[in-house]
Every structure is written in structure tokens, then in C-alpha cells.
Amino acid sequence: MTQKIIILDFGSQTTQLIGRRLRELNTYCEIVPYNKFPHDDPTVIGVILSGSPFSVYDEKAFKVDLTGIRGRLPILGICYGAQFLSWSNGGNVEPAGTREYGRANLDFFEHDNPLFKNVSEHSQVWMSHGDTITAIPANARTIASTAKVKHAAYQFNDEAIWGVQFHPEVFHSVDGTLILRNFVVDICGGKQDWSAASFIDTTVAELKSQLGNDRVILGLSGGVDSSVAAVLLNRAIGKNLTCIFVDHGLLRKNEFQNVMHDYECLGLNVIGVDASEKFFADLAGVTEPERKRKIIGRDFVEVFDTEARKITDARWLAQGTIYPDRIESLNITGKTIKSHHNVGGLPKEMNLQLCEPLKWLFKDEVRRVGRELGMPEHLITRHPFPGPGLAVRILGDITREKVRILQNADDIFIQGLRDWVDTDGETLYNKVWQAGVILLPVQSVGVMGDERTYERAVALRAVTSTDAMTADWAHLPYEFMAKVSNDIINKVKGVNRVCYDISSKPPATIEWE
Ligand code: XMP
């Protein structure tokens, strides 16, 4: 059984980072809302309380009852977590006067404390707090201070409970990962054995016992997440998994055939559905971006539902939801960070239970798992592609002819990125987060041979990013852009002008619609 650390989320923006750091230590953790501690889970070996936008003395502040945890499992409180542990045990927390934000250095009273093993004297840490602990509980002692913070780190006497006012999870806390390692490995006894291979073994075993002999349906999109989920499930339950891949006619050039081929080579049981007629008919004349999205979403559910109902004994709907997709639902303060794009809306009366085997993984971990499962590299390194496909890259109404023009231009651009090896040996395709071509609703005058032309303009878009929340336009080499522009204008009938989009996100978005 995989041991795990539970991170209780009190709503801080850096809670996810705590998780990220623990994964980098190859220890497994789960982030759960502050009031959802899994009391019945015997695999939990330690608990971290995150920061929070609230003050402990706010009426609305999130409070947690640690009965059943305290005394049984080691606890580390970070920022608000430290303040809460202090305040709820007779200590005192007050507004700091001015919010303390930025670098500080630790001065130790007890340098041999196990939480700070190998941490250097004056180690730089990162502070970000509006409140400060003015008194720790009577049965606790201060381990370290900074110039402005008296109780920067403290421990309850004879108890495995620590509080740190700073944020060990952020990059600027130089020994932060070491402090988290000391807690997780030395204090909690975590094994540092989380690897893609161990994830596959445990998940396959869990899926086998969860699903037994049940039939499962999974919607494939051609993207990394749903593909990895499918291969993982296939390993667990084989032919009891049926995958459905809907072609809405708005995929990239030859993508449906290529991806179907890949899936078949991977031994997946896939039903490919060409539903493009329906999508084109319903989208005819529609120009408004949100209406396009709604029609595609609705049609997709209808087509998927029709196919899924043919599998009358299906009990489960599997999805390739990954951890960042769920940030919105985990975000307990109610602020939307990112909306969840995955297919979700199947009719309730189908009575399918949801199975999401990748729900705790970050994107790079999904890729590691995919590689470990032996999936081909081109499937694993695929750029993200929007669910509504080329529909959101054709400004204005959608016709088969426009899709054909865009597919051809896009194919030249994407293939060009794959073929161009940069000076550091990496392909441009692997260097950019996402790329595509946008068909603009303008025509312009050009000249080809002796002919005057009046044809379409396209925009190339390529961005660098780590999570699609922010993005910069990719600084592609001029020689590359010259070649792509030339190839598109010469080979794609209907296009006589190529532009490059040099807008970053924000304020622009990655897609044009
Ligand atoms: P934006 O355009 O919002 O895109 O900067 C951020 C990321 O999300 C993708 N995207 C979508 N994905 N359905 C999807 O499944 C959509 O409606 C959609 N809109 C944008 C976009 O390609 C980028 O990766």
C-alpha cells in the first residue's frame, strides 16, 4: 500500500506547491479540503496544514478539529497552519502591523531539531503573512526566529507537532525542500519510493479491485491524459474497457486516422465515430464563439451518449481528469482559477460511476507514467489541443472548405516545428507549449505569378508556458518562420498572407476565440 502524506488545504495559493515539492521528493501526497481528513485511511503517515487567506481570529476562518490525528500522526503547520496550531492551543496571534512579505533569515535556538537537520545557519526563507504569532502555547518552544518574527519555527514539547511561519514550499526558501524532506522522510518515516512504475503497480491493483468484472467506458480525445488513462485501465481490466473516440470533423489533418491507428497498436478496444456531418450541420452559419462551444459540447455529449448506451452493461465512466483540472473544485475559497474543460455532462440516468485514475497527477507525472507504460513518444509529448478543435481557430462561421484550408496550413506549421532542430538539439515542437494556425476572416490582395490574388490571411500562434494560465509568444527563429510562411503560401490554396501572433497571455488568450 502506498504511504501518503495528507495536506489539509486551508485555501492558500501555495498549497499546490507543497504537493509539488513532496512529489519531487518521490513521496506520495494528497491534498484534501481542510475538513475532509480521511480518518479511516491506514496509509496516512503524516499531516501538513497549509496556509490560508484568512486570519485565525476571523469568524469565517477555516478551523479543524485535530482529535484522532494529534498524538497518532506527526503534524506540520505552515503559515496559517502554524498560527492555527498556536492559537487553538492557548497561544496568541495578532495582526503584524504591516504585512511581511519577502526574504528573511533563520536564527536558531535549537539547531539540532530534527525538522532542521542539515539546514544551514541563517538559511534564507520566504515570508508572506499579515498576522504574526505573538505567543506560542505554554507547552511549546521556539526553535528559530528571524529579524522580524520571533516564533518563525516552534515545536510542541514531547509531541511531533511543528509550526513554521515561513513557506518552505516556495522556491525562495533555499532549504525549504530539505525541511519538507526532514518532516516527511525522517519524522513521518516516508519511503521516497513514488515512481511512475510504483504508481502503475498500485493503480492497476486498485483498479482491478475497484472495477472487478465491470464494464467501463472511456472518452478518448487523442490527448495525453485520456490516452494514458486508457492504457492504464487497459492494463488493469483489458477488454472490459471500451473507448469511444468521436470525430467532430474539427481535428487536425489526418488526426482521427493517425490516433485511431496509435490506439489500435496499443491494444485498446476503441470505437471511432465519425460524427462530422452532425457537427457541421449544427454549426452552419454560427459565428459567435460561445455558441460554437455550446453546440459542440452538446453534440459531443449526444454522440457519446448514443454510443455509450449501446454498451448496455457498462457500470463506469472513466476520464483522464488530472490534478490541475480539479484545482477549481478543490479551491475551497470559492475563487475560480481554471475551469474544467473535460467532458463531464453525461445524462444522470445512465447511472455510471466515475473512475478517474490520474486525478492526483500533474501533467509531467502523467507523461512519466505514459512513458513507463511504453506509449509512443509522439503521443506523450503532444501539445494540448482544445476540445472544440479547429472551430475556435476559424474566426466566423465554419465550413468544410475553411476547415480544409486551416488543416493544411496547420499541418505545415506543426510538421515544420517537429522537423526543425534548434541549436540545443531540441525540436521547436518540444520547446513550445502549444502551437496552431488561426484562419482569419479577412481577405487581402496579393500577387502570384502574373495574377492578382484576393485570398485569406492566417495567423500562426506558438506559445511557451508551464500551465496555460500564463503564456508568452514563442520567439521562433526568423529562418524557420520564413520557411513556414513560404510553404503555406505556396502549398495551401486559398491563403496568400501569413502573420505571427506576438501577444502574451494575459491579456491575450492562447486561442483566438
Ligand atoms: P486560453 O485560450 O484560455 O486557453 O488561453 C488555455 C488552454 O485551454 C485550451 N482551451 C480549451 N480546451 N475546451 C478545451 O478543451 C475549450 O473550450 C478550450 N478553450 C481553450 C487552450 O487550447 C489552451 O491549451
Coordinates of C-alpha atoms and ligand atoms in Angstrom, one line a residue:
M1 CA 0.0 0.0 0.0
T2 CA 1.3 3.4 -0.9
Q3 CA 2.0 5.5 2.2
K4 CA 0.8 9.1 1.9
I5 CA 1.1 12.5 3.5
I6 CA -2.2 14.4 3.7
I7 CA -2.0 18.1 3.1
L8 CA -5.1 19.8 4.6
D9 CA -5.9 22.8 2.3
F10 CA -6.9 26.0 4.1
G11 CA -7.1 27.8 0.8
S12 CA -3.6 29.2 0.3
Q13 CA -2.3 29.9 -3.2
T14 CA 0.8 27.8 -2.4
T15 CA -1.0 24.6 -1.2
Q16 CA -0.4 23.0 -4.6
L17 CA 3.3 23.8 -4.3
I18 CA 3.6 21.9 -1.1
G19 CA 2.2 18.9 -3.0
R20 CA 4.5 19.5 -5.9
R21 CA 7.6 19.6 -3.6
L22 CA 6.6 16.3 -1.9
R23 CA 6.2 14.7 -5.3
E24 CA 9.7 15.9 -6.2
L25 CA 10.9 14.0 -3.1
N26 CA 9.2 10.9 -4.6
T27 CA 6.8 10.7 -1.7
Y28 CA 3.1 10.4 -2.4
C29 CA 0.7 13.0 -1.0
E30 CA -2.9 14.0 -1.4
I31 CA -4.3 17.5 -0.9
V32 CA -7.8 17.5 0.6
P33 CA -10.0 20.3 1.9
Y34 CA -9.2 21.2 5.5
N35 CA -12.3 19.5 6.8
K36 CA -12.1 16.3 4.8
F37 CA -9.3 14.4 6.6
P38 CA -9.6 10.7 5.7
H39 CA -9.8 9.3 9.2
D40 CA -10.3 5.7 8.0
D41 CA -7.2 5.6 5.8
P42 CA -4.5 3.5 7.4
T43 CA -1.9 4.6 4.8
V44 CA -1.6 8.1 6.0
I45 CA 1.7 8.7 7.8
G46 CA 1.7 12.5 8.4
V47 CA -0.3 15.7 8.0
I48 CA 0.6 19.2 6.8
L49 CA -1.7 22.1 7.5
S50 CA -1.4 24.7 4.6
G51 CA -1.6 28.5 4.7
S52 CA -4.8 30.4 4.2
P53 CA -6.1 33.8 3.1
F54 CA -7.9 34.1 6.4
S55 CA -6.7 35.2 9.9
V56 CA -7.3 32.6 12.6
Y57 CA -9.4 35.1 14.6
D58 CA -11.7 35.8 11.6
E59 CA -15.2 34.4 12.1
K60 CA -15.1 32.8 8.6
A61 CA -11.7 31.3 9.2
F62 CA -11.4 27.6 8.5
K63 CA -11.0 25.6 11.7
V64 CA -10.1 22.0 12.0
D65 CA -10.6 19.5 14.9
L66 CA -7.4 17.5 15.2
T67 CA -8.8 14.9 17.5
G68 CA -7.9 11.5 16.2
I69 CA -4.9 12.9 14.4
R70 CA -2.9 14.5 17.2
G71 CA -0.8 12.0 19.1
R72 CA -1.2 9.5 16.3
L73 CA 0.4 11.2 13.3
P74 CA 3.2 13.9 13.0
I75 CA 1.8 17.4 12.1
L76 CA 3.5 20.3 10.4
G77 CA 1.6 23.6 10.3
I78 CA 2.8 26.1 7.6
C79 CA 2.0 29.9 8.0
Y80 CA -1.8 29.9 8.8
G81 CA -1.3 26.2 9.8
A82 CA 1.3 27.3 12.4
Q83 CA -0.8 30.2 13.6
F84 CA -3.9 27.9 13.9
L85 CA -1.9 25.3 16.0
S86 CA -0.7 28.1 18.2
W87 CA -4.0 30.0 18.6
S88 CA -6.1 26.8 19.2
N89 CA -3.7 25.7 22.0
G90 CA -3.6 28.8 24.1
G91 CA -1.0 30.9 22.1
N92 CA -1.7 34.3 20.6
V93 CA -1.9 35.5 17.0
E94 CA -2.2 39.2 16.1
P95 CA -2.1 41.4 13.1
A96 CA 1.6 42.1 12.2
G97 CA 1.1 45.8 11.7
T98 CA 2.4 45.7 8.1
R99 CA 2.2 42.6 6.0
E100 CA 5.6 40.8 6.0
Y101 CA 6.4 39.7 2.5
G102 CA 9.8 38.5 1.2
R103 CA 13.1 37.0 2.2
A104 CA 14.2 36.5 5.9
N105 CA 16.9 34.5 7.5
L106 CA 16.6 31.9 10.3
D107 CA 18.5 32.3 13.6
F108 CA 18.3 29.0 15.5
F109 CA 17.8 28.4 19.2
E110 CA 17.7 24.6 18.7
H111 CA 19.7 23.8 15.5
D112 CA 19.7 20.1 16.1
N113 CA 15.9 19.9 15.9
P114 CA 15.1 17.0 13.5
L115 CA 13.0 19.3 11.3
F116 CA 16.1 21.4 10.6
K117 CA 18.7 18.6 10.1
N118 CA 21.3 19.8 7.6
V119 CA 19.7 23.3 7.3
S120 CA 22.3 26.0 7.3
E121 CA 22.6 28.7 9.9
H122 CA 20.9 31.9 8.7
S123 CA 19.1 29.9 6.0
Q124 CA 17.0 32.1 3.8
V125 CA 13.3 31.5 4.0
W126 CA 10.3 33.2 2.3
M127 CA 7.7 35.0 4.4
S128 CA 4.2 36.1 3.4
H129 CA 1.9 36.8 6.2
G130 CA -0.3 39.6 7.6
D131 CA -0.6 38.1 11.1
T132 CA 2.1 37.0 13.5
I133 CA 2.3 34.6 16.4
T134 CA 2.9 36.8 19.4
A135 CA 2.9 33.9 21.9
I136 CA 3.3 30.2 21.4
P137 CA 1.4 27.7 23.6
A138 CA 2.8 27.1 27.1
N139 CA 3.8 23.6 26.2
A140 CA 5.8 24.6 23.1
R141 CA 9.2 26.1 22.5
T142 CA 10.7 28.3 19.8
I143 CA 13.2 26.7 17.5
A144 CA 14.1 29.6 15.3
S145 CA 13.5 33.4 14.8
T146 CA 14.1 35.9 12.1
A147 CA 14.8 39.6 12.4
K148 CA 11.1 40.4 12.4
V149 CA 9.5 37.2 13.5
K150 CA 10.1 35.9 17.0
H151 CA 8.4 32.5 16.5
A152 CA 9.5 31.6 13.0
A153 CA 9.6 27.9 13.9
Y154 CA 8.4 26.1 17.0
Q155 CA 7.6 22.6 18.3
F156 CA 5.2 21.3 20.9
N157 CA 7.3 19.8 23.8
D158 CA 7.4 16.0 23.5
E159 CA 5.0 16.0 20.6
A160 CA 5.6 15.5 16.9
I161 CA 3.9 18.8 16.1
W162 CA 5.7 21.7 14.4
G163 CA 4.7 25.1 13.2
V164 CA 6.7 27.3 10.7
Q165 CA 5.7 30.8 9.9
F166 CA 7.6 30.9 6.6
H167 CA 6.8 29.0 3.4
P168 CA 9.2 26.1 2.9
E169 CA 7.4 25.1 -0.3
V170 CA 8.3 28.3 -2.3
F171 CA 11.4 28.4 -4.4
H172 CA 13.0 31.3 -2.4
S173 CA 13.1 29.3 0.8
V174 CA 16.5 27.9 0.0
D175 CA 16.4 24.9 2.3
G176 CA 12.6 24.5 2.0
T177 CA 12.6 21.2 0.2
L178 CA 15.1 19.9 2.8
I179 CA 12.9 20.9 5.6
L180 CA 9.9 19.2 4.0
R181 CA 12.1 16.1 3.4
N182 CA 13.1 16.1 7.1
F183 CA 9.4 16.1 8.0
V184 CA 8.2 13.6 5.5
V185 CA 11.2 11.1 5.5
D186 CA 12.8 11.4 8.9
I187 CA 9.9 12.4 11.1
C188 CA 7.0 10.6 9.3
G189 CA 9.0 7.7 8.0
G190 CA 8.1 8.2 4.3
K191 CA 9.9 5.9 1.9
Q192 CA 10.6 8.1 -1.2
D193 CA 9.6 5.3 -3.4
W194 CA 7.0 7.0 -5.5
S195 CA 7.8 6.4 -9.1
A196 CA 5.9 6.1 -12.3
A197 CA 6.4 2.3 -12.1
S198 CA 5.2 2.1 -8.5
F199 CA 2.2 4.3 -9.4
I200 CA 1.3 2.0 -12.2
D201 CA 1.6 -1.1 -10.0
T202 CA -0.6 0.3 -7.2
T203 CA -3.1 1.9 -9.5
V204 CA -3.5 -1.2 -11.6
A205 CA -4.1 -3.3 -8.4
E206 CA -6.6 -0.7 -7.1
L207 CA -8.4 -0.5 -10.4
K208 CA -8.7 -4.3 -10.5
S209 CA -10.2 -4.5 -7.1
Q210 CA -12.4 -1.4 -7.6
L211 CA -13.8 -2.5 -11.0
G212 CA -13.8 -6.3 -10.7
N213 CA -15.5 -7.6 -13.8
D214 CA -17.4 -4.4 -14.6
R215 CA -17.5 -2.8 -18.0
V216 CA -16.0 0.6 -18.3
I217 CA -16.4 3.3 -21.0
L218 CA -13.8 6.0 -21.6
G219 CA -14.0 9.0 -23.9
L220 CA -10.7 9.4 -25.8
S221 CA -9.7 12.8 -27.2
G222 CA -6.3 12.0 -28.7
G223 CA -4.7 14.0 -26.0
V224 CA -2.1 12.7 -23.5
D225 CA -4.3 12.5 -20.4
S226 CA -7.2 10.4 -21.8
S227 CA -4.7 8.2 -23.7
V228 CA -2.6 7.4 -20.6
A229 CA -5.8 6.8 -18.6
A230 CA -7.0 4.3 -21.3
V231 CA -3.7 2.4 -21.4
L232 CA -3.6 2.2 -17.6
L233 CA -7.2 0.9 -17.5
N234 CA -6.5 -1.5 -20.3
R235 CA -3.6 -2.9 -18.3
A236 CA -6.0 -3.4 -15.3
I237 CA -9.2 -4.7 -17.0
G238 CA -8.3 -5.4 -20.6
K239 CA -11.3 -5.9 -22.9
N240 CA -13.7 -4.8 -20.3
L241 CA -12.7 -1.3 -21.3
T242 CA -14.4 0.3 -24.3
C243 CA -13.0 3.6 -25.5
I244 CA -15.0 6.0 -27.7
F245 CA -13.3 8.5 -29.9
V246 CA -15.6 11.0 -31.5
D247 CA -14.5 12.7 -34.7
H248 CA -16.3 16.1 -34.8
G249 CA -14.6 16.9 -38.1
L250 CA -12.6 19.7 -36.4
L251 CA -9.5 17.7 -35.6
R252 CA -6.1 18.3 -37.2
K253 CA -5.3 16.9 -40.7
N254 CA -5.5 13.1 -40.6
E255 CA -5.5 13.2 -36.8
F256 CA -8.5 10.9 -36.5
Q257 CA -6.9 8.1 -38.6
N258 CA -3.5 8.5 -37.1
V259 CA -4.7 8.5 -33.5
M260 CA -7.0 5.5 -34.2
H261 CA -4.0 3.7 -35.6
D262 CA -1.9 4.5 -32.5
Y263 CA -4.7 3.3 -30.2
E264 CA -5.1 0.1 -32.1
C265 CA -1.3 -0.5 -31.8
L266 CA -1.6 0.0 -28.1
G267 CA -4.2 -2.8 -28.0
L268 CA -7.1 -0.6 -27.0
N269 CA -10.6 -1.6 -27.7
V270 CA -11.7 1.7 -29.5
I271 CA -14.9 2.6 -31.3
G272 CA -14.2 5.5 -33.6
V273 CA -17.3 7.5 -34.5
D274 CA -17.3 9.9 -37.5
A275 CA -20.0 12.4 -36.5
S276 CA -18.7 15.3 -38.5
E277 CA -21.9 15.6 -40.6
K278 CA -23.9 16.3 -37.5
F279 CA -21.4 18.9 -36.1
F280 CA -21.1 20.7 -39.5
A281 CA -24.9 20.8 -39.9
D282 CA -25.4 22.2 -36.4
L283 CA -22.6 24.8 -36.7
A284 CA -23.7 26.1 -40.1
G285 CA -23.8 29.9 -40.1
V286 CA -22.9 30.2 -36.4
T287 CA -20.3 32.9 -35.7
E288 CA -20.5 33.6 -32.0
P289 CA -17.6 31.8 -30.2
E290 CA -19.6 30.8 -27.1
R291 CA -22.5 29.5 -29.2
K292 CA -20.0 27.4 -31.2
R293 CA -18.6 25.9 -28.0
K294 CA -22.1 25.2 -26.6
I295 CA -23.2 23.4 -29.8
I296 CA -20.0 21.4 -29.9
G297 CA -20.3 20.5 -26.3
R298 CA -24.0 19.5 -26.6
D299 CA -23.4 17.5 -29.8
F300 CA -20.4 15.7 -28.3
V301 CA -22.5 14.6 -25.3
E302 CA -25.3 13.4 -27.6
V303 CA -22.9 11.4 -29.9
F304 CA -21.0 10.0 -26.9
D305 CA -24.2 9.1 -25.1
T306 CA -25.7 7.3 -28.2
E307 CA -22.5 5.1 -28.5
A308 CA -22.2 4.6 -24.7
R309 CA -25.8 3.4 -24.4
K310 CA -25.0 0.6 -26.9
I311 CA -22.8 -0.9 -24.2
T312 CA -25.7 -1.8 -22.1
D313 CA -23.9 -3.4 -19.2
A314 CA -21.4 -0.5 -18.6
R315 CA -21.2 0.5 -15.0
W316 CA -18.4 3.1 -15.1
L317 CA -17.3 6.2 -17.0
A318 CA -13.6 6.7 -16.9
Q319 CA -12.0 10.1 -17.5
G320 CA -8.4 11.3 -17.9
T321 CA -9.0 14.1 -15.4
I322 CA -5.7 15.2 -13.9
Y323 CA -4.9 17.1 -10.8
P324 CA -4.8 20.7 -12.2
D325 CA -8.2 20.1 -13.9
R326 CA -9.6 19.7 -10.4
I327 CA -8.0 22.7 -8.8
E328 CA -11.2 24.6 -9.3
S329 CA -13.2 22.1 -7.3
L330 CA -10.5 21.9 -4.7
N331 CA -10.3 25.6 -4.3
I332 CA -12.2 26.0 -1.1
T333 CA -12.2 29.8 -1.0
G334 CA -14.6 29.8 -4.0
K335 CA -12.4 31.7 -6.4
T336 CA -12.3 30.1 -9.9
I337 CA -8.7 29.6 -11.0
K338 CA -9.3 27.5 -14.1
S339 CA -12.4 25.9 -15.5
H340 CA -12.5 22.2 -16.1
H341 CA -12.6 21.5 -19.8
N342 CA -13.0 17.8 -19.7
V343 CA -16.1 16.0 -20.9
G344 CA -18.4 15.8 -17.9
G345 CA -22.0 16.1 -18.9
L346 CA -23.3 12.6 -19.4
P347 CA -27.0 12.2 -18.6
K348 CA -27.6 11.2 -15.0
E349 CA -30.0 8.4 -15.8
M350 CA -27.1 6.4 -17.3
N351 CA -26.1 5.8 -13.7
L352 CA -22.4 5.5 -14.4
Q353 CA -19.9 5.8 -11.6
L354 CA -16.9 8.0 -12.2
C355 CA -13.4 6.5 -12.4
E356 CA -10.5 9.0 -12.6
P357 CA -7.2 7.1 -12.2
L358 CA -5.0 10.1 -12.9
K359 CA -6.8 12.5 -10.7
W360 CA -3.8 13.1 -8.4
L361 CA -1.2 13.5 -11.0
F362 CA 0.4 16.6 -12.5
K363 CA 1.0 16.8 -16.3
D364 CA 4.6 15.9 -16.2
E365 CA 3.8 12.9 -14.0
V366 CA 1.2 11.7 -16.5
R367 CA 3.9 11.9 -19.2
R368 CA 6.3 9.8 -16.9
V369 CA 3.5 7.2 -16.4
G370 CA 2.8 7.1 -20.2
R371 CA 6.5 6.5 -21.0
E372 CA 6.7 3.8 -18.3
L373 CA 3.6 2.2 -19.9
G374 CA 5.6 2.0 -23.2
M375 CA 3.4 4.5 -25.1
P376 CA 5.0 6.1 -28.2
E377 CA 6.8 9.4 -27.6
H378 CA 4.7 11.4 -30.1
L379 CA 1.6 10.6 -28.2
I380 CA 3.2 11.6 -24.9
T381 CA 4.7 14.9 -26.0
R382 CA 1.6 16.1 -27.9
H383 CA 0.7 19.7 -27.4
P384 CA -2.6 20.4 -25.7
F385 CA -5.5 20.9 -28.2
P386 CA -8.8 22.5 -27.4
G387 CA -11.9 20.2 -27.1
P388 CA -13.9 22.3 -29.7
G389 CA -10.8 21.8 -32.0
L390 CA -10.4 24.0 -35.1
A391 CA -13.8 25.6 -34.5
V392 CA -12.2 28.1 -32.1
R393 CA -9.4 28.8 -34.7
I394 CA -11.7 29.7 -37.5
L395 CA -13.0 33.1 -36.8
G396 CA -16.5 33.4 -38.1
D397 CA -18.7 30.6 -39.4
I398 CA -17.4 27.1 -40.1
T399 CA -17.5 25.3 -43.4
R400 CA -15.7 22.2 -44.6
E401 CA -13.7 24.3 -47.0
K402 CA -12.4 26.5 -44.3
V403 CA -11.5 23.5 -42.2
R404 CA -9.6 22.0 -45.1
I405 CA -7.6 25.3 -45.6
L406 CA -6.8 25.5 -41.9
Q407 CA -5.9 21.8 -41.6
N408 CA -3.4 22.2 -44.5
A409 CA -1.8 25.3 -43.1
D410 CA -1.7 23.9 -39.6
D411 CA -0.1 20.7 -40.8
I412 CA 2.7 22.6 -42.5
F413 CA 3.3 24.6 -39.3
I414 CA 3.2 21.7 -36.9
Q415 CA 5.3 19.4 -39.1
G416 CA 7.8 22.2 -39.5
L417 CA 8.1 22.6 -35.7
R418 CA 8.6 18.9 -35.4
D419 CA 11.3 18.8 -38.1
W420 CA 13.3 21.9 -37.0
V421 CA 16.0 21.0 -34.6
D422 CA 17.2 24.1 -32.6
T423 CA 20.8 24.9 -31.8
D424 CA 20.5 23.0 -28.4
G425 CA 19.4 19.8 -30.2
E426 CA 15.7 20.0 -29.1
T427 CA 12.9 20.3 -31.7
L428 CA 10.9 23.5 -31.8
Y429 CA 7.8 21.4 -31.3
N430 CA 9.1 20.2 -27.9
K431 CA 10.2 23.7 -27.0
V432 CA 6.8 25.3 -27.3
W433 CA 3.9 24.5 -25.1
Q434 CA 1.3 24.7 -27.8
A435 CA 1.1 25.9 -31.4
G436 CA -1.5 26.2 -34.2
V437 CA -2.8 28.3 -37.0
I438 CA -5.8 30.6 -37.0
L439 CA -7.9 31.3 -40.1
L440 CA -8.7 35.0 -40.1
P441 CA -12.0 36.4 -41.5
V442 CA -10.2 38.8 -43.9
Q443 CA -9.0 38.6 -47.4
S444 CA -6.2 40.7 -48.8
V445 CA -4.7 41.5 -52.1
G446 CA -1.6 39.6 -53.3
V447 CA 0.2 38.7 -56.4
M448 CA 1.2 35.2 -57.6
G449 CA 2.9 34.9 -60.9
D450 CA 1.1 37.4 -63.1
E451 CA -2.1 37.0 -61.3
R452 CA -3.6 39.4 -58.8
T453 CA -5.0 37.4 -55.8
Y454 CA -7.6 38.2 -53.3
E455 CA -7.3 35.5 -50.7
R456 CA -7.2 34.6 -47.0
A457 CA -4.8 35.6 -44.2
V458 CA -3.8 33.1 -41.5
A459 CA -2.1 33.8 -38.2
L460 CA 0.5 31.5 -36.7
R461 CA 0.4 31.1 -32.9
A462 CA 3.1 29.4 -30.8
V463 CA 3.4 30.0 -27.1
T464 CA 5.7 28.9 -24.2
S465 CA 4.0 28.2 -20.9
T466 CA 4.1 25.8 -17.9
D467 CA 0.4 25.5 -17.2
A468 CA -1.5 27.5 -19.9
M469 CA -2.6 30.0 -17.2
T470 CA 0.0 32.5 -18.4
A471 CA 1.9 32.2 -21.7
D472 CA 4.4 34.1 -23.8
W473 CA 4.6 34.1 -27.6
A474 CA 7.5 31.8 -28.6
H475 CA 10.5 33.6 -30.1
L476 CA 10.8 31.3 -33.1
P477 CA 13.8 31.7 -35.4
Y478 CA 13.2 34.0 -38.4
E479 CA 14.6 31.4 -40.8
F480 CA 12.0 29.0 -39.6
M481 CA 9.2 31.5 -39.9
A482 CA 10.3 32.4 -43.4
K483 CA 10.2 28.8 -44.5
V484 CA 6.8 28.1 -42.9
S485 CA 5.3 31.2 -44.4
N486 CA 6.7 30.4 -47.8
D487 CA 5.4 26.8 -47.6
I488 CA 2.0 27.8 -46.5
I489 CA 1.5 30.4 -49.3
N490 CA 2.9 28.1 -51.9
K491 CA 1.1 25.0 -50.9
V492 CA -2.2 25.9 -49.3
K493 CA -4.7 27.0 -51.9
G494 CA -6.7 29.9 -50.7
V495 CA -4.1 31.6 -48.4
N496 CA -1.8 34.4 -49.6
R497 CA -0.7 36.0 -46.3
V498 CA 0.8 34.7 -43.1
C499 CA 1.1 36.7 -39.9
Y500 CA 2.7 35.8 -36.5
D501 CA 0.8 36.5 -33.3
I502 CA 3.1 38.2 -30.8
S503 CA 0.6 38.7 -27.9
S504 CA 1.2 37.2 -24.5
K505 CA -1.3 35.8 -22.1
P506 CA -2.6 37.8 -20.2
P507 CA -4.0 40.0 -21.7
A508 CA -4.5 37.8 -24.8
T509 CA -5.6 34.2 -24.5
I510 CA -3.8 31.3 -26.3
E511 CA -6.8 30.6 -28.5
W512 CA -8.3 33.5 -30.5
E513 CA -11.9 32.6 -29.6
Ligands
XMP1 P1 -6.9 30.1 -23.5 O1 -7.3 30.3 -24.9 O2 -8.0 30.2 -22.5 O3 -6.5 28.5 -23.4 O4 -5.7 30.8 -23.1 C1 -5.9 27.9 -22.3 C2 -5.8 26.4 -22.7 O5 -7.0 25.8 -22.8 C3 -7.3 25.3 -24.1 N1 -8.7 25.7 -24.4 C4 -9.7 24.8 -24.4 N2 -9.7 23.5 -24.1 N3 -12.0 23.4 -24.5 C5 -10.9 22.8 -24.2 O6 -10.9 21.6 -24.0 C6 -12.1 24.7 -24.7 O7 -13.2 25.3 -25.0 C7 -10.9 25.5 -24.7 N4 -10.5 26.8 -24.9 C8 -9.2 26.9 -24.7 C9 -6.3 26.0 -25.0 O8 -6.0 25.3 -26.2 C10 -5.1 26.2 -24.1 O9 -4.4 24.9 -24.0

